[in-house]
Amino acid sequence: MSKYKDISSYRLAIKIRSHKTVLVEGVSDKSIISHFLLSRNYHDNHQSDYFIDDASIVKSDDTLCGMGNKSKALAIISAINNPKLSGVIDREWDNIDLSDLNEEQFIQNISNVYLTKGHSIENYWFDADASVNFLIKAFPTTINQNYLQTISRIFPVILRFAAAYSLTAKDASIITRSSELITHSDISWSNGNFALQESFNTKLDERGVSYNFSADCNNRYLQLTASNQTLLKWVCHGHLGEDAIRSCLAAVALTVGIDHATVIDIERGKKNEKLSHDSEYVCSQDLHCLDPLDKILEWVRVAP
């Protein structure tokens, strides 16, 4: 796909294209949305033509200087203002009251743009089935049924821990410096509950952050018991939530006797395989579980 030097050039491209265009933030978003639309159209035997671009499609424009991918994509869509251009954009925590979660907060609220229901595209696979199925596929010779049944049973607690970890990093404004930091060795699992250990604070300190993160995270974990548990999957940060979930899976694996090499692989390994599996998982779900991906599917199927 050609790149465009500025918004004006891209605006002209959108104008002369005969099909609609979906703009997303990054390369992985483009891969997942492309997979979803192609798979659905094939299985429904529905011919649909469209373009999918990511925010890097515009190489340089003074108005986009210093913007992250989300802000850049929104600015491009707003500036072009063409009904043939829409976007799928990460909601993050926009318009969500984290102290009083309810389903109504997750409605669509930006015209001409489809917000992910949860924080990011990753939240669509923050499910027990997605995790268990990946573990079966990736580690069939080194894990056992008891471990899988345990993960399935305690997954709501894993999500609560991942949400607490995500929101603590958000409140402390250290999301970037927390990336890929947590490991199974920082997590204790006992009596059906998870807790973050002080070893995590030491790691943060090595990244220049002096903060008792573990205490605040564990307090947040307890506070979240009063929240709507079915909505916690949507408020996890996409990347930090993934880190926390995989670290919890690894922590449980260690306690049930899974070998150390597999524990490490569960925690951080097979990233390409997992992304492929998770993308396939999204494609396999009922459309009513994928708001607003179902709506973008309908949108591209209507001729401009």
PDB file of C-alpha atoms in Angstrom:
ATOM      1  CA  MET A   1       0.000   0.000   0.000  1.00  0.00           C
ATOM      2  CA  SER A   2       1.344   3.433  -0.969  1.00  0.00           C
ATOM      3  CA  LYS A   3       2.200   5.980   1.699  1.00  0.00           C
ATOM      4  CA  TYR A   4       1.052   9.582   1.449  1.00  0.00           C
ATOM      5  CA  LYS A   5       3.209  12.553   2.334  1.00  0.00           C
ATOM      6  CA  ASP A   6       0.435  14.496   4.054  1.00  0.00           C
ATOM      7  CA  ILE A   7      -3.270  14.540   4.848  1.00  0.00           C
ATOM      8  CA  SER A   8      -4.109  16.411   1.655  1.00  0.00           C
ATOM      9  CA  SER A   9      -2.599  13.642  -0.464  1.00  0.00           C
ATOM     10  CA  TYR A  10      -4.466  10.987   1.502  1.00  0.00           C
ATOM     11  CA  ARG A  11      -7.693  12.984   1.251  1.00  0.00           C
ATOM     12  CA  LEU A  12      -7.394  12.880  -2.528  1.00  0.00           C
ATOM     13  CA  ALA A  13      -6.755   9.128  -2.442  1.00  0.00           C
ATOM     14  CA  ILE A  14      -9.876   8.545  -0.355  1.00  0.00           C
ATOM     15  CA  LYS A  15     -11.899  10.702  -2.736  1.00  0.00           C
ATOM     16  CA  ILE A  16     -10.901   8.773  -5.850  1.00  0.00           C
ATOM     17  CA  ARG A  17     -11.075   5.289  -4.304  1.00  0.00           C
ATOM     18  CA  SER A  18     -14.122   3.358  -5.463  1.00  0.00           C
ATOM     19  CA  HIS A  19     -14.413   1.479  -2.141  1.00  0.00           C
ATOM     20  CA  LYS A  20     -14.643   2.429   1.513  1.00  0.00           C
ATOM     21  CA  THR A  21     -11.579   2.681   3.743  1.00  0.00           C
ATOM     22  CA  VAL A  22     -11.170   1.592   7.356  1.00  0.00           C
ATOM     23  CA  LEU A  23      -8.346   3.364   9.206  1.00  0.00           C
ATOM     24  CA  VAL A  24      -6.829   1.677  12.263  1.00  0.00           C
ATOM     25  CA  GLU A  25      -4.015   2.629  14.604  1.00  0.00           C
ATOM     26  CA  GLY A  26      -1.219   0.130  13.996  1.00  0.00           C
ATOM     27  CA  VAL A  27       0.057  -2.852  12.061  1.00  0.00           C
ATOM     28  CA  SER A  28      -1.311  -5.511  14.431  1.00  0.00           C
ATOM     29  CA  ASP A  29      -4.739  -3.821  14.427  1.00  0.00           C
ATOM     30  CA  LYS A  30      -4.673  -3.876  10.632  1.00  0.00           C
ATOM     31  CA  SER A  31      -3.842  -7.577  10.612  1.00  0.00           C
ATOM     32  CA  ILE A  32      -6.623  -8.498  13.060  1.00  0.00           C
ATOM     33  CA  ILE A  33      -9.331  -6.348  11.457  1.00  0.00           C
ATOM     34  CA  SER A  34      -8.334  -7.595   7.991  1.00  0.00           C
ATOM     35  CA  HIS A  35      -8.520 -11.189   9.232  1.00  0.00           C
ATOM     36  CA  PHE A  36     -11.924 -10.607  10.805  1.00  0.00           C
ATOM     37  CA  LEU A  37     -13.513  -8.923   7.776  1.00  0.00           C
ATOM     38  CA  LEU A  38     -12.070 -11.357   5.241  1.00  0.00           C
ATOM     39  CA  SER A  39     -13.063 -14.395   7.298  1.00  0.00           C
ATOM     40  CA  ARG A  40     -16.617 -13.176   7.901  1.00  0.00           C
ATOM     41  CA  ASN A  41     -17.196 -12.225   4.305  1.00  0.00           C
ATOM     42  CA  TYR A  42     -15.839 -15.551   3.056  1.00  0.00           C
ATOM     43  CA  HIS A  43     -17.919 -17.671   5.443  1.00  0.00           C
ATOM     44  CA  ASP A  44     -21.029 -15.588   4.712  1.00  0.00           C
ATOM     45  CA  ASN A  45     -20.308 -15.802   0.965  1.00  0.00           C
ATOM     46  CA  HIS A  46     -20.578 -12.020   0.812  1.00  0.00           C
ATOM     47  CA  GLN A  47     -18.506 -10.128  -1.746  1.00  0.00           C
ATOM     48  CA  SER A  48     -17.197  -6.961  -0.148  1.00  0.00           C
ATOM     49  CA  ASP A  49     -14.389  -4.683  -1.334  1.00  0.00           C
ATOM     50  CA  TYR A  50     -12.656  -2.190   0.938  1.00  0.00           C
ATOM     51  CA  PHE A  51      -9.287  -0.802   1.956  1.00  0.00           C
ATOM     52  CA  ILE A  52      -7.725  -1.092   5.412  1.00  0.00           C
ATOM     53  CA  ASP A  53      -4.966   1.378   6.295  1.00  0.00           C
ATOM     54  CA  ASP A  54      -3.090   2.098   9.497  1.00  0.00           C
ATOM     55  CA  ALA A  55      -2.079   5.504  10.825  1.00  0.00           C
ATOM     56  CA  SER A  56       1.383   5.287   9.258  1.00  0.00           C
ATOM     57  CA  ILE A  57      -0.275   5.694   5.843  1.00  0.00           C
ATOM     58  CA  VAL A  58       0.376   9.436   6.225  1.00  0.00           C
ATOM     59  CA  LYS A  59       4.141   9.751   6.436  1.00  0.00           C
ATOM     60  CA  SER A  60       4.541  13.373   7.459  1.00  0.00           C
ATOM     61  CA  ASP A  61       2.165  16.199   8.177  1.00  0.00           C
ATOM     62  CA  ASP A  62       2.887  19.127  10.475  1.00  0.00           C
ATOM     63  CA  THR A  63      -0.531  18.806  12.108  1.00  0.00           C
ATOM     64  CA  LEU A  64       0.257  15.237  13.190  1.00  0.00           C
ATOM     65  CA  CYS A  65       3.677  15.949  14.683  1.00  0.00           C
ATOM     66  CA  GLY A  66       4.183  14.350  18.098  1.00  0.00           C
ATOM     67  CA  MET A  67       0.896  12.445  18.059  1.00  0.00           C
ATOM     68  CA  GLY A  68       0.482   8.817  19.035  1.00  0.00           C
ATOM     69  CA  ASN A  69      -1.279   6.438  16.664  1.00  0.00           C
ATOM     70  CA  LYS A  70      -4.707   6.926  18.225  1.00  0.00           C
ATOM     71  CA  SER A  71      -4.606  10.725  18.080  1.00  0.00           C
ATOM     72  CA  LYS A  72      -3.108  10.558  14.602  1.00  0.00           C
ATOM     73  CA  ALA A  73      -5.847   8.288  13.253  1.00  0.00           C
ATOM     74  CA  LEU A  74      -8.608  10.410  14.792  1.00  0.00           C
ATOM     75  CA  ALA A  75      -7.045  13.604  13.429  1.00  0.00           C
ATOM     76  CA  ILE A  76      -6.784  12.133   9.916  1.00  0.00           C
ATOM     77  CA  ILE A  77     -10.412  10.968   9.927  1.00  0.00           C
ATOM     78  CA  SER A  78     -11.614  14.323  11.252  1.00  0.00           C
ATOM     79  CA  ALA A  79      -9.559  16.335   8.756  1.00  0.00           C
ATOM     80  CA  ILE A  80     -10.671  14.312   5.725  1.00  0.00           C
ATOM     81  CA  ASN A  81     -14.328  14.121   6.786  1.00  0.00           C
ATOM     82  CA  ASN A  82     -15.402  11.812   3.983  1.00  0.00           C
ATOM     83  CA  PRO A  83     -18.239   9.267   4.435  1.00  0.00           C
ATOM     84  CA  LYS A  84     -16.073   6.709   2.633  1.00  0.00           C
ATOM     85  CA  LEU A  85     -13.548   6.841   5.503  1.00  0.00           C
ATOM     86  CA  SER A  86     -14.145   5.424   8.963  1.00  0.00           C
ATOM     87  CA  GLY A  87     -11.977   3.899  11.625  1.00  0.00           C
ATOM     88  CA  VAL A  88     -11.651   1.292  14.359  1.00  0.00           C
ATOM     89  CA  ILE A  89      -9.889   2.991  17.251  1.00  0.00           C
ATOM     90  CA  ASP A  90      -8.911   1.875  20.753  1.00  0.00           C
ATOM     91  CA  ARG A  91     -11.324   3.235  23.351  1.00  0.00           C
ATOM     92  CA  GLU A  92      -8.681   3.086  26.093  1.00  0.00           C
ATOM     93  CA  TRP A  93     -10.606   4.415  29.114  1.00  0.00           C
ATOM     94  CA  ASP A  94     -12.492   7.206  27.359  1.00  0.00           C
ATOM     95  CA  ASN A  95     -15.870   7.987  28.937  1.00  0.00           C
ATOM     96  CA  ILE A  96     -15.613   5.085  31.395  1.00  0.00           C
ATOM     97  CA  ASP A  97     -16.353   5.718  35.074  1.00  0.00           C
ATOM     98  CA  LEU A  98     -13.935   3.227  36.593  1.00  0.00           C
ATOM     99  CA  SER A  99     -15.479   3.654  40.039  1.00  0.00           C
ATOM    100  CA  ASP A 100     -18.930   2.542  38.870  1.00  0.00           C
ATOM    101  CA  LEU A 101     -18.760   0.244  35.857  1.00  0.00           C
ATOM    102  CA  ASN A 102     -21.930  -0.443  33.930  1.00  0.00           C
ATOM    103  CA  GLU A 103     -22.684  -1.730  30.440  1.00  0.00           C
ATOM    104  CA  GLU A 104     -24.118   1.573  29.207  1.00  0.00           C
ATOM    105  CA  GLN A 105     -20.712   3.250  29.490  1.00  0.00           C
ATOM    106  CA  PHE A 106     -19.371   1.087  26.675  1.00  0.00           C
ATOM    107  CA  ILE A 107     -21.707   2.413  23.979  1.00  0.00           C
ATOM    108  CA  GLN A 108     -20.332   4.041  20.820  1.00  0.00           C
ATOM    109  CA  ASN A 109     -19.854   7.776  21.251  1.00  0.00           C
ATOM    110  CA  ILE A 110     -17.751   9.158  18.378  1.00  0.00           C
ATOM    111  CA  SER A 111     -19.371   9.853  15.023  1.00  0.00           C
ATOM    112  CA  ASN A 112     -17.727   8.288  11.971  1.00  0.00           C
ATOM    113  CA  VAL A 113     -15.445   6.186  14.202  1.00  0.00           C
ATOM    114  CA  TYR A 114     -15.982   2.793  15.818  1.00  0.00           C
ATOM    115  CA  LEU A 115     -14.437   2.526  19.286  1.00  0.00           C
ATOM    116  CA  THR A 116     -13.391  -0.873  20.581  1.00  0.00           C
ATOM    117  CA  LYS A 117     -15.708  -1.915  23.381  1.00  0.00           C
ATOM    118  CA  GLY A 118     -12.820  -2.297  25.795  1.00  0.00           C
ATOM    119  CA  HIS A 119      -9.464  -0.625  26.120  1.00  0.00           C
ATOM    120  CA  SER A 120      -7.936  -2.175  22.982  1.00  0.00           C
ATOM    121  CA  ILE A 121      -8.359  -4.883  20.377  1.00  0.00           C
ATOM    122  CA  GLU A 122      -6.637  -7.334  22.763  1.00  0.00           C
ATOM    123  CA  ASN A 123      -9.547  -7.230  25.219  1.00  0.00           C
ATOM    124  CA  TYR A 124     -11.694  -9.292  22.847  1.00  0.00           C
ATOM    125  CA  TRP A 125      -9.606 -12.355  23.685  1.00  0.00           C
ATOM    126  CA  PHE A 126      -9.359 -11.805  27.445  1.00  0.00           C
ATOM    127  CA  ASP A 127     -11.533 -14.885  27.980  1.00  0.00           C
ATOM    128  CA  ALA A 128     -10.962 -18.220  29.696  1.00  0.00           C
ATOM    129  CA  ASP A 129     -11.699 -20.129  26.484  1.00  0.00           C
ATOM    130  CA  ALA A 130      -9.133 -18.138  24.504  1.00  0.00           C
ATOM    131  CA  SER A 131      -6.422 -18.735  27.104  1.00  0.00           C
ATOM    132  CA  VAL A 132      -7.193 -22.410  27.642  1.00  0.00           C
ATOM    133  CA  ASN A 133      -7.396 -23.143  23.918  1.00  0.00           C
ATOM    134  CA  PHE A 134      -4.056 -21.431  23.320  1.00  0.00           C
ATOM    135  CA  LEU A 135      -2.437 -23.391  26.154  1.00  0.00           C
ATOM    136  CA  ILE A 136      -3.738 -26.650  24.667  1.00  0.00           C
ATOM    137  CA  LYS A 137      -2.491 -25.743  21.215  1.00  0.00           C
ATOM    138  CA  ALA A 138       0.903 -24.416  22.292  1.00  0.00           C
ATOM    139  CA  PHE A 139       1.840 -26.810  25.116  1.00  0.00           C
ATOM    140  CA  PRO A 140       0.016 -30.133  24.594  1.00  0.00           C
ATOM    141  CA  THR A 141       2.914 -32.291  25.783  1.00  0.00           C
ATOM    142  CA  THR A 142       3.931 -30.331  28.894  1.00  0.00           C
ATOM    143  CA  ILE A 143       0.710 -29.255  30.613  1.00  0.00           C
ATOM    144  CA  ASN A 144      -2.166 -31.329  31.986  1.00  0.00           C
ATOM    145  CA  GLN A 145      -5.918 -31.298  32.326  1.00  0.00           C
ATOM    146  CA  ASN A 146      -5.836 -30.375  36.007  1.00  0.00           C
ATOM    147  CA  TYR A 147      -3.956 -27.189  35.171  1.00  0.00           C
ATOM    148  CA  LEU A 148      -6.397 -26.288  32.404  1.00  0.00           C
ATOM    149  CA  GLN A 149      -9.418 -26.866  34.632  1.00  0.00           C
ATOM    150  CA  THR A 150      -7.852 -24.690  37.317  1.00  0.00           C
ATOM    151  CA  ILE A 151      -7.269 -21.855  34.847  1.00  0.00           C
ATOM    152  CA  SER A 152     -10.833 -22.081  33.573  1.00  0.00           C
ATOM    153  CA  ARG A 153     -12.208 -21.984  37.120  1.00  0.00           C
ATOM    154  CA  ILE A 154     -10.139 -19.051  38.403  1.00  0.00           C
ATOM    155  CA  PHE A 155     -10.049 -16.948  35.227  1.00  0.00           C
ATOM    156  CA  PRO A 156     -12.397 -14.268  36.645  1.00  0.00           C
ATOM    157  CA  VAL A 157      -9.865 -13.766  39.430  1.00  0.00           C
ATOM    158  CA  ILE A 158      -7.047 -13.520  36.877  1.00  0.00           C
ATOM    159  CA  LEU A 159      -9.010 -10.791  35.095  1.00  0.00           C
ATOM    160  CA  ARG A 160      -9.530  -8.935  38.363  1.00  0.00           C
ATOM    161  CA  PHE A 161      -5.787  -8.995  38.987  1.00  0.00           C
ATOM    162  CA  ALA A 162      -5.056  -7.853  35.410  1.00  0.00           C
ATOM    163  CA  ALA A 163      -7.542  -4.997  35.783  1.00  0.00           C
ATOM    164  CA  ALA A 164      -6.030  -3.939  39.109  1.00  0.00           C
ATOM    165  CA  TYR A 165      -2.525  -4.042  37.642  1.00  0.00           C
ATOM    166  CA  SER A 166      -3.626  -2.001  34.608  1.00  0.00           C
ATOM    167  CA  LEU A 167      -5.494   0.647  36.585  1.00  0.00           C
ATOM    168  CA  THR A 168      -2.715   1.054  39.127  1.00  0.00           C
ATOM    169  CA  ALA A 169      -0.252   1.740  36.312  1.00  0.00           C
ATOM    170  CA  LYS A 170      -2.753   4.165  34.768  1.00  0.00           C
ATOM    171  CA  ASP A 171      -3.260   6.099  38.000  1.00  0.00           C
ATOM    172  CA  ALA A 172       0.497   6.343  38.537  1.00  0.00           C
ATOM    173  CA  SER A 173       1.096   7.387  34.892  1.00  0.00           C
ATOM    174  CA  ILE A 174       3.692   4.644  34.411  1.00  0.00           C
ATOM    175  CA  ILE A 175       2.085   2.490  31.719  1.00  0.00           C
ATOM    176  CA  THR A 176       5.068   2.678  29.370  1.00  0.00           C
ATOM    177  CA  ARG A 177       7.604   1.984  32.106  1.00  0.00           C
ATOM    178  CA  SER A 178       5.547  -0.983  33.311  1.00  0.00           C
ATOM    179  CA  SER A 179       5.538  -2.647  29.897  1.00  0.00           C
ATOM    180  CA  GLU A 180       6.790  -6.259  29.885  1.00  0.00           C
ATOM    181  CA  LEU A 181       7.954  -5.871  33.489  1.00  0.00           C
ATOM    182  CA  ILE A 182       5.729  -8.226  35.474  1.00  0.00           C
ATOM    183  CA  THR A 183       6.626 -11.935  35.648  1.00  0.00           C
ATOM    184  CA  HIS A 184       5.270 -14.960  37.474  1.00  0.00           C
ATOM    185  CA  SER A 185       7.927 -14.486  40.170  1.00  0.00           C
ATOM    186  CA  ASP A 186       6.258 -11.193  41.137  1.00  0.00           C
ATOM    187  CA  ILE A 187       2.909 -12.899  41.762  1.00  0.00           C
ATOM    188  CA  SER A 188       1.723 -15.070  44.605  1.00  0.00           C
ATOM    189  CA  TRP A 189      -1.330 -17.278  44.252  1.00  0.00           C
ATOM    190  CA  SER A 190      -2.828 -18.712  47.363  1.00  0.00           C
ATOM    191  CA  ASN A 191      -6.320 -19.529  48.651  1.00  0.00           C
ATOM    192  CA  GLY A 192      -7.757 -18.646  45.262  1.00  0.00           C
ATOM    193  CA  ASN A 193      -6.361 -15.107  45.168  1.00  0.00           C
ATOM    194  CA  PHE A 194      -3.459 -13.317  43.524  1.00  0.00           C
ATOM    195  CA  ALA A 195      -1.185 -10.708  45.056  1.00  0.00           C
ATOM    196  CA  LEU A 196       1.640  -8.638  43.614  1.00  0.00           C
ATOM    197  CA  GLN A 197       4.908  -8.990  45.522  1.00  0.00           C
ATOM    198  CA  GLU A 198       7.348  -6.253  46.538  1.00  0.00           C
ATOM    199  CA  SER A 199       9.860  -7.647  44.027  1.00  0.00           C
ATOM    200  CA  PHE A 200       7.892  -5.734  41.390  1.00  0.00           C
ATOM    201  CA  ASN A 201       8.664  -2.449  43.174  1.00  0.00           C
ATOM    202  CA  THR A 202      12.370  -3.237  42.905  1.00  0.00           C
ATOM    203  CA  LYS A 203      12.034  -3.722  39.159  1.00  0.00           C
ATOM    204  CA  LEU A 204      10.224  -0.410  38.861  1.00  0.00           C
ATOM    205  CA  ASP A 205      12.947   1.284  40.859  1.00  0.00           C
ATOM    206  CA  GLU A 206      15.484   0.001  38.343  1.00  0.00           C
ATOM    207  CA  ARG A 207      13.475   1.826  35.676  1.00  0.00           C
ATOM    208  CA  GLY A 208      13.616   5.048  37.662  1.00  0.00           C
ATOM    209  CA  VAL A 209      10.253   4.784  39.422  1.00  0.00           C
ATOM    210  CA  SER A 210      10.281   4.813  43.223  1.00  0.00           C
ATOM    211  CA  TYR A 211       6.774   3.754  44.157  1.00  0.00           C
ATOM    212  CA  ASN A 212       5.064   1.133  46.302  1.00  0.00           C
ATOM    213  CA  PHE A 213       3.150  -0.176  43.305  1.00  0.00           C
ATOM    214  CA  SER A 214       2.452  -3.571  44.829  1.00  0.00           C
ATOM    215  CA  ALA A 215       0.545  -2.150  47.801  1.00  0.00           C
ATOM    216  CA  ASP A 216      -1.680   0.030  45.625  1.00  0.00           C
ATOM    217  CA  CYS A 217      -2.240  -2.799  43.140  1.00  0.00           C
ATOM    218  CA  ASN A 218      -3.272  -5.228  45.875  1.00  0.00           C
ATOM    219  CA  ASN A 219      -5.616  -2.642  47.393  1.00  0.00           C
ATOM    220  CA  ARG A 220      -7.147  -2.030  43.978  1.00  0.00           C
ATOM    221  CA  TYR A 221      -7.561  -5.784  43.520  1.00  0.00           C
ATOM    222  CA  LEU A 222      -9.612  -5.945  46.719  1.00  0.00           C
ATOM    223  CA  GLN A 223     -11.659  -2.884  45.754  1.00  0.00           C
ATOM    224  CA  LEU A 224     -12.547  -4.424  42.411  1.00  0.00           C
ATOM    225  CA  THR A 225     -14.431  -7.248  44.140  1.00  0.00           C
ATOM    226  CA  ALA A 226     -17.294  -4.747  44.380  1.00  0.00           C
ATOM    227  CA  SER A 227     -17.252  -3.990  40.637  1.00  0.00           C
ATOM    228  CA  ASN A 228     -19.250  -5.717  37.916  1.00  0.00           C
ATOM    229  CA  GLN A 229     -16.939  -8.687  37.334  1.00  0.00           C
ATOM    230  CA  THR A 230     -18.202  -9.333  33.799  1.00  0.00           C
ATOM    231  CA  LEU A 231     -16.962  -5.894  32.729  1.00  0.00           C
ATOM    232  CA  LEU A 232     -13.434  -6.128  34.130  1.00  0.00           C
ATOM    233  CA  LYS A 233     -12.103  -7.726  30.934  1.00  0.00           C
ATOM    234  CA  TRP A 234     -12.907  -4.484  29.101  1.00  0.00           C
ATOM    235  CA  VAL A 235     -10.994  -2.148  31.451  1.00  0.00           C
ATOM    236  CA  CYS A 236      -7.691  -4.044  31.384  1.00  0.00           C
ATOM    237  CA  HIS A 237      -4.999  -2.206  29.442  1.00  0.00           C
ATOM    238  CA  GLY A 238      -4.418  -4.106  26.204  1.00  0.00           C
ATOM    239  CA  HIS A 239      -0.688  -4.745  26.590  1.00  0.00           C
ATOM    240  CA  LEU A 240      -0.376  -4.612  30.381  1.00  0.00           C
ATOM    241  CA  GLY A 241      -3.460  -6.793  30.711  1.00  0.00           C
ATOM    242  CA  GLU A 242      -1.894  -9.349  28.398  1.00  0.00           C
ATOM    243  CA  ASP A 243       1.330  -9.246  30.443  1.00  0.00           C
ATOM    244  CA  ALA A 244      -0.570  -9.737  33.698  1.00  0.00           C
ATOM    245  CA  ILE A 245      -2.801 -12.533  32.411  1.00  0.00           C
ATOM    246  CA  ARG A 246       0.104 -14.508  30.980  1.00  0.00           C
ATOM    247  CA  SER A 247       2.120 -13.995  34.169  1.00  0.00           C
ATOM    248  CA  CYS A 248      -0.798 -15.298  36.238  1.00  0.00           C
ATOM    249  CA  LEU A 249      -1.115 -18.323  33.940  1.00  0.00           C
ATOM    250  CA  ALA A 250       2.598 -18.965  34.485  1.00  0.00           C
ATOM    251  CA  ALA A 251       2.374 -18.485  38.266  1.00  0.00           C
ATOM    252  CA  VAL A 252      -0.391 -21.073  38.494  1.00  0.00           C
ATOM    253  CA  ALA A 253       1.540 -23.430  36.209  1.00  0.00           C
ATOM    254  CA  LEU A 254       4.519 -23.283  38.552  1.00  0.00           C
ATOM    255  CA  THR A 255       2.418 -24.098  41.620  1.00  0.00           C
ATOM    256  CA  VAL A 256       0.851 -27.173  39.986  1.00  0.00           C
ATOM    257  CA  GLY A 257       4.196 -28.639  38.972  1.00  0.00           C
ATOM    258  CA  ILE A 258       4.585 -27.614  35.325  1.00  0.00           C
ATOM    259  CA  ASP A 259       8.272 -27.593  34.338  1.00  0.00           C
ATOM    260  CA  HIS A 260      10.137 -24.288  34.510  1.00  0.00           C
ATOM    261  CA  ALA A 261      10.884 -24.018  30.773  1.00  0.00           C
ATOM    262  CA  THR A 262       7.169 -24.302  29.980  1.00  0.00           C
ATOM    263  CA  VAL A 263       6.325 -21.784  32.712  1.00  0.00           C
ATOM    264  CA  ILE A 264       8.619 -19.229  31.075  1.00  0.00           C
ATOM    265  CA  ASP A 265       7.148 -19.981  27.653  1.00  0.00           C
ATOM    266  CA  ILE A 266       3.602 -19.572  28.962  1.00  0.00           C
ATOM    267  CA  GLU A 267       4.597 -16.205  30.351  1.00  0.00           C
ATOM    268  CA  ARG A 268       6.390 -14.623  27.402  1.00  0.00           C
ATOM    269  CA  GLY A 269       6.958 -17.128  24.596  1.00  0.00           C
ATOM    270  CA  LYS A 270       5.288 -17.973  21.289  1.00  0.00           C
ATOM    271  CA  LYS A 271       4.121 -14.389  20.705  1.00  0.00           C
ATOM    272  CA  ASN A 272       3.496 -14.768  16.987  1.00  0.00           C
ATOM    273  CA  GLU A 273       1.627 -18.028  17.530  1.00  0.00           C
ATOM    274  CA  LYS A 274      -0.484 -16.443  20.249  1.00  0.00           C
ATOM    275  CA  LEU A 275      -1.396 -13.411  18.150  1.00  0.00           C
ATOM    276  CA  SER A 276      -2.402 -15.727  15.297  1.00  0.00           C
ATOM    277  CA  HIS A 277      -4.460 -17.864  17.677  1.00  0.00           C
ATOM    278  CA  ASP A 278      -6.131 -14.848  19.275  1.00  0.00           C
ATOM    279  CA  SER A 279      -6.989 -13.333  15.913  1.00  0.00           C
ATOM    280  CA  GLU A 280      -8.592 -16.632  14.920  1.00  0.00           C
ATOM    281  CA  TYR A 281     -10.458 -16.687  18.239  1.00  0.00           C
ATOM    282  CA  VAL A 282     -11.958 -13.258  17.510  1.00  0.00           C
ATOM    283  CA  CYS A 283     -13.099 -14.448  14.076  1.00  0.00           C
ATOM    284  CA  SER A 284     -14.789 -17.490  15.618  1.00  0.00           C
ATOM    285  CA  GLN A 285     -16.945 -15.563  18.095  1.00  0.00           C
ATOM    286  CA  ASP A 286     -20.615 -14.709  17.695  1.00  0.00           C
ATOM    287  CA  LEU A 287     -21.001 -11.228  16.267  1.00  0.00           C
ATOM    288  CA  HIS A 288     -23.013 -10.012  19.245  1.00  0.00           C
ATOM    289  CA  CYS A 289     -19.888 -10.531  21.377  1.00  0.00           C
ATOM    290  CA  LEU A 290     -17.751  -8.326  19.139  1.00  0.00           C
ATOM    291  CA  ASP A 291     -19.324  -4.889  19.274  1.00  0.00           C
ATOM    292  CA  PRO A 292     -18.463  -2.774  17.300  1.00  0.00           C
ATOM    293  CA  LEU A 293     -16.628  -5.119  14.919  1.00  0.00           C
ATOM    294  CA  ASP A 294     -20.036  -6.338  13.802  1.00  0.00           C
ATOM    295  CA  LYS A 295     -20.929  -2.754  12.901  1.00  0.00           C
ATOM    296  CA  ILE A 296     -17.776  -2.143  10.879  1.00  0.00           C
ATOM    297  CA  LEU A 297     -18.564  -5.370   9.013  1.00  0.00           C
ATOM    298  CA  GLU A 298     -21.995  -4.014   8.141  1.00  0.00           C
ATOM    299  CA  TRP A 299     -20.473  -0.676   7.158  1.00  0.00           C
ATOM    300  CA  VAL A 300     -17.983  -2.074   4.646  1.00  0.00           C
ATOM    301  CA  ARG A 301     -20.688  -4.247   3.096  1.00  0.00           C
ATOM    302  CA  VAL A 302     -22.731  -1.204   2.050  1.00  0.00           C
ATOM    303  CA  ALA A 303     -21.481   0.359  -1.161  1.00  0.00           C
ATOM    304  CA  PRO A 304     -20.283   3.974  -0.854  1.00  0.00           C
TER     305      PRO A 304
END
